[in-house]
Amino acid sequence: MPRYTVHVRGEWLTIPCKDACETIKWLGKEALRRYIKNKPDNEFLSCVEDVKFCVRRCKGLGLLDLDDAIEDVLENDEFLEVVVEDDVTSPDFIPSQPEGSHLYSKYQEPSEYIYVDGESLTPQDVFNLGKGLYKIKLSPEAEFKVKQSRLLIESIIQEHKVVYGINTGFGKFARTVIPECKLKELQENLVRSHSAGVGKPLSPERTRMLFALRINVLAKGYSGISLETLQQAIDAFNASCLPYVPEKGTVGASGDLAPLSHLALGLIGEGKMWSPKSGWADAKYVLKAHKLKPVSLKPKEGLALINGTQLITSLGCEAVERANAIAKQADIVAALTLEVLKGTVKAFDADIHRIRPHPGQEEVAFRFRSLLDSDHHPSEIAESHRFCNKVQDPYTLRCCPQVHGVVNDTIAFVKNIIMTEVNSATDNPMVFSERGEIISGGNFHGEYPAKALDYLAIGVHELAAISERRIERLCNPSLSELPAFLVTEGGLNSGFMIAHCTAAALVSENKVLCHPSSVDSISTSAATEDHVSMGGWAARKALKVIEHVEYVVAIELLAACQGMEFRRPLQTTTPLEKVYELVRSAVRPWMKDRFMAPDIERVHRLLLDQKVWEVAEPYIEKYRKEHSLASRSLSSLASSLDCISLSNFNLHDNESS
């Protein structure tokens, strides 16, 4: 018999339907009837017949026609909402769709798996798990370690030993011993009381990253969780049953307690949960719709689920991946701007950067050469000013390898720290089954990822700072020799005037956001936790900075392509023409003023999807291959010449003797 989960004024009701020929109107009335039966003292509804209402899906909020037959428009186990006319929705009800979840409207359950073992996950893996590209399986080695760890917990309980986190209170209550009959309640109370976060819920993508990372840490086998409970968590992840996790509330030590508690709360069937199938609903109903059971916490399992740096680190994975993507593409955009502004490639000569050999600087200079080298990619624009009297370019063009370069090196440094943190055990206490010991320590402290992500924000921001100055040069006719604000009939049209202002505003916001959050600390838990990392804010702040950088570079790319219109009919290099064509496939030239925000969003999406990099990368790598072959040939020739010289020397020496 089909059944439906229906939300009415803060209550979730399961409505069986014996006859699928019944209408949506019948289903709505039946839900209201059951609501009134369960809540006879409610002050709003008393009689179903007089109530005017509509019915909509929780997923996507699509309205349903009340006269349609249920069998024609609904699938079994769908989640619905009855909205009563003139009703003020219960304040406890969370809107059905979290921010950005429209991206899940075409969600397809992945068929591929990533094996987790607590040792080998990468930031890119975490980012891809967040996108819903993979499910999770536990490796056999991880299963063994988890079982061994749990056996030690059970032996401690059987021997009635007193161990922190297993049969004691927490924080200031660490010396309070809890009787064995209340150990389950202890763990449940821990999860409930620590679920005290505030603010918007994490997006489905970020909740999946947090969830996946916590599973990976538990798979290391130092947390004491049972294999049964860990498998239940994996099953919920694979079904995209995502608990409601507010983004604010962590101080980054002892770990990310509040966010991870909200994650655990959903797993025990309490609080709210979201899935592509249900939208937001009570966790127990979402689990039930996916044929899953709530977790029944065993001793130490509540603590095992909530203690660690996984919010900081999961957001850090996204930050590193997005920073790396925009840094690579910023080089391409800057190269296009240089062409439009008739800059020179001499500043990217390999010998200049060989004598200041920072890896990032050398790589950025190489990318510029691969895109602008006239021997490989003839440029009519470059040829048009080959014999001009300009001596050198402004810093925003000439110093791109030095400025963009250190961003690349910063990202590499931060990625190394995040990579280590992804596969680190960050619980407390730690369960060492091979030693038969449980030891309290401080691996939950988020100082490492907090400091790294503050550094990342400072580094990546510079891409926006220098990009905004290049936008100014493109828009300013005294600097570019282009029409003011890149538009004809200036005055009647304003062109890129306010697009540049937007870029300037984002750069200015970043200057505030780049203040390190990890230099702050505040004592909590009655001075037991007397130094904290503020890593959660460092991670969220870094992502906001990176988002601003993406938008500023998007505006520069739009402006550079518009500048190209005024260089026509001259052509730039082949790879940069391909970039121009990509942008023009999404945004038409700016002939006269129009609504600009959608253009910015479209180009921002190209950068997010790394389309600009996809277009240019083959040319960069082909140049790298050819350059490498040429270098090897020169080395071989030099070696041959050395051998000839040595032979001549030996011959001359023998003759002298």
CSV table of N, CA, C and O in Angstrom, one decimal, residues 117-119 141-142 144-150 215-225 230 425 430-434:
chain,number,residue,atom,x,y,z
A,117,ASP,N,39.7,4.4,4.2
A,117,ASP,CA,40.5,3.6,5.2
A,117,ASP,C,41.1,4.5,6.2
A,117,ASP,O,41.9,4.1,7.1
A,118,GLY,N,40.8,5.9,6.1
A,118,GLY,CA,41.4,6.8,7.1
A,118,GLY,C,42.8,7.2,6.8
A,118,GLY,O,43.4,7.9,7.6
A,119,GLU,N,43.3,6.7,5.6
A,119,GLU,CA,44.7,7.0,5.3
A,119,GLU,C,45.0,7.7,4.0
A,119,GLU,O,46.0,8.3,3.8
A,141,GLU,N,40.8,-3.4,5.5
A,141,GLU,CA,41.7,-3.1,6.6
A,141,GLU,C,41.1,-2.2,7.6
A,141,GLU,O,41.3,-2.3,8.8
A,142,ALA,N,40.3,-1.2,7.2
A,142,ALA,CA,39.6,-0.3,8.1
A,142,ALA,C,38.6,-1.1,9.0
A,142,ALA,O,38.5,-0.8,10.2
A,144,PHE,N,38.8,-4.1,10.0
A,144,PHE,CA,39.6,-4.8,11.1
A,144,PHE,C,40.0,-3.9,12.2
A,144,PHE,O,39.8,-4.2,13.4
A,145,LYS,N,40.5,-2.7,11.8
A,145,LYS,CA,40.9,-1.7,12.8
A,145,LYS,C,39.8,-1.3,13.7
A,145,LYS,O,39.9,-1.1,14.9
A,146,VAL,N,38.6,-1.0,13.0
A,146,VAL,CA,37.5,-0.5,13.8
A,146,VAL,C,37.0,-1.6,14.8
A,146,VAL,O,36.7,-1.3,15.9
A,147,LYS,N,37.0,-2.9,14.4
A,147,LYS,CA,36.6,-4.0,15.2
A,147,LYS,C,37.5,-4.1,16.4
A,147,LYS,O,37.1,-4.3,17.6
A,148,GLN,N,38.8,-4.0,16.2
A,148,GLN,CA,39.8,-4.1,17.3
A,148,GLN,C,39.6,-3.0,18.3
A,148,GLN,O,39.7,-3.2,19.5
A,149,SER,N,39.4,-1.8,17.8
A,149,SER,CA,39.2,-0.6,18.6
A,149,SER,C,38.0,-0.8,19.5
A,149,SER,O,38.0,-0.5,20.7
A,150,ARG,N,36.9,-1.3,18.9
A,150,ARG,CA,35.7,-1.5,19.7
A,150,ARG,C,35.8,-2.6,20.8
A,150,ARG,O,35.2,-2.5,21.9
A,215,ILE,N,33.3,10.1,8.5
A,215,ILE,CA,33.4,8.6,8.3
A,215,ILE,C,34.9,8.2,8.1
A,215,ILE,O,35.3,7.2,8.6
A,216,ASN,N,35.6,9.0,7.3
A,216,ASN,CA,37.0,8.6,7.0
A,216,ASN,C,37.8,8.6,8.3
A,216,ASN,O,38.7,7.7,8.5
A,217,VAL,N,37.6,9.6,9.2
A,217,VAL,CA,38.3,9.6,10.5
A,217,VAL,C,38.0,8.4,11.3
A,217,VAL,O,38.8,7.8,12.0
A,218,LEU,N,36.7,8.1,11.4
A,218,LEU,CA,36.3,6.9,12.2
A,218,LEU,C,36.9,5.6,11.6
A,218,LEU,O,37.1,4.7,12.4
A,219,ALA,N,37.1,5.6,10.3
A,219,ALA,CA,37.6,4.4,9.7
A,219,ALA,C,39.1,4.1,10.1
A,219,ALA,O,39.6,3.0,9.9
A,220,LYS,N,39.8,5.1,10.7
A,220,LYS,CA,41.1,4.9,11.1
A,220,LYS,C,41.2,3.9,12.2
A,220,LYS,O,42.3,3.3,12.5
A,221,GLY,N,40.1,3.8,13.0
A,221,GLY,CA,40.2,2.8,14.1
A,221,GLY,C,40.7,3.3,15.4
A,221,GLY,O,41.2,2.5,16.2
A,222,TYR,N,40.7,4.6,15.6
A,222,TYR,CA,41.2,5.1,16.9
A,222,TYR,C,40.0,5.8,17.7
A,222,TYR,O,40.3,6.5,18.7
A,223,SER,N,38.8,5.6,17.3
A,223,SER,CA,37.7,6.3,17.9
A,223,SER,C,36.8,5.4,18.8
A,223,SER,O,36.1,5.9,19.7
A,224,GLY,N,36.9,4.1,18.6
A,224,GLY,CA,36.1,3.2,19.5
A,224,GLY,C,34.7,3.0,19.0
A,224,GLY,O,33.9,2.4,19.7
A,225,ILE,N,34.4,3.4,17.8
A,225,ILE,CA,33.0,3.2,17.3
A,225,ILE,C,32.8,1.8,16.9
A,225,ILE,O,33.8,1.1,16.5
A,230,LEU,N,29.2,2.5,12.4
A,230,LEU,CA,29.9,3.2,11.3
A,230,LEU,C,29.2,2.8,10.0
A,230,LEU,O,29.0,3.7,9.1
A,425,ALA,N,43.6,11.3,12.9
A,425,ALA,CA,42.7,11.0,14.0
A,425,ALA,C,42.6,12.2,14.9
A,425,ALA,O,43.6,12.6,15.5
A,430,MET,N,41.9,9.0,22.5
A,430,MET,CA,42.3,8.1,21.4
A,430,MET,C,42.3,6.7,21.9
A,430,MET,O,42.9,6.4,23.0
A,431,VAL,N,41.8,5.7,21.1
A,431,VAL,CA,41.8,4.3,21.5
A,431,VAL,C,42.9,3.6,20.7
A,431,VAL,O,42.8,3.4,19.5
A,432,PHE,N,43.9,3.2,21.5
A,432,PHE,CA,45.0,2.4,20.9
A,432,PHE,C,44.9,1.0,21.2
A,432,PHE,O,45.4,0.5,22.2
A,433,SER,N,44.2,0.2,20.3
A,433,SER,CA,43.9,-1.2,20.6
A,433,SER,C,45.2,-2.0,20.6
A,433,SER,O,45.2,-3.0,21.4
A,434,GLU,N,46.2,-1.7,19.8
A,434,GLU,CA,47.4,-2.5,19.8
A,434,GLU,C,48.2,-2.4,21.1
A,434,GLU,O,48.9,-3.3,21.5
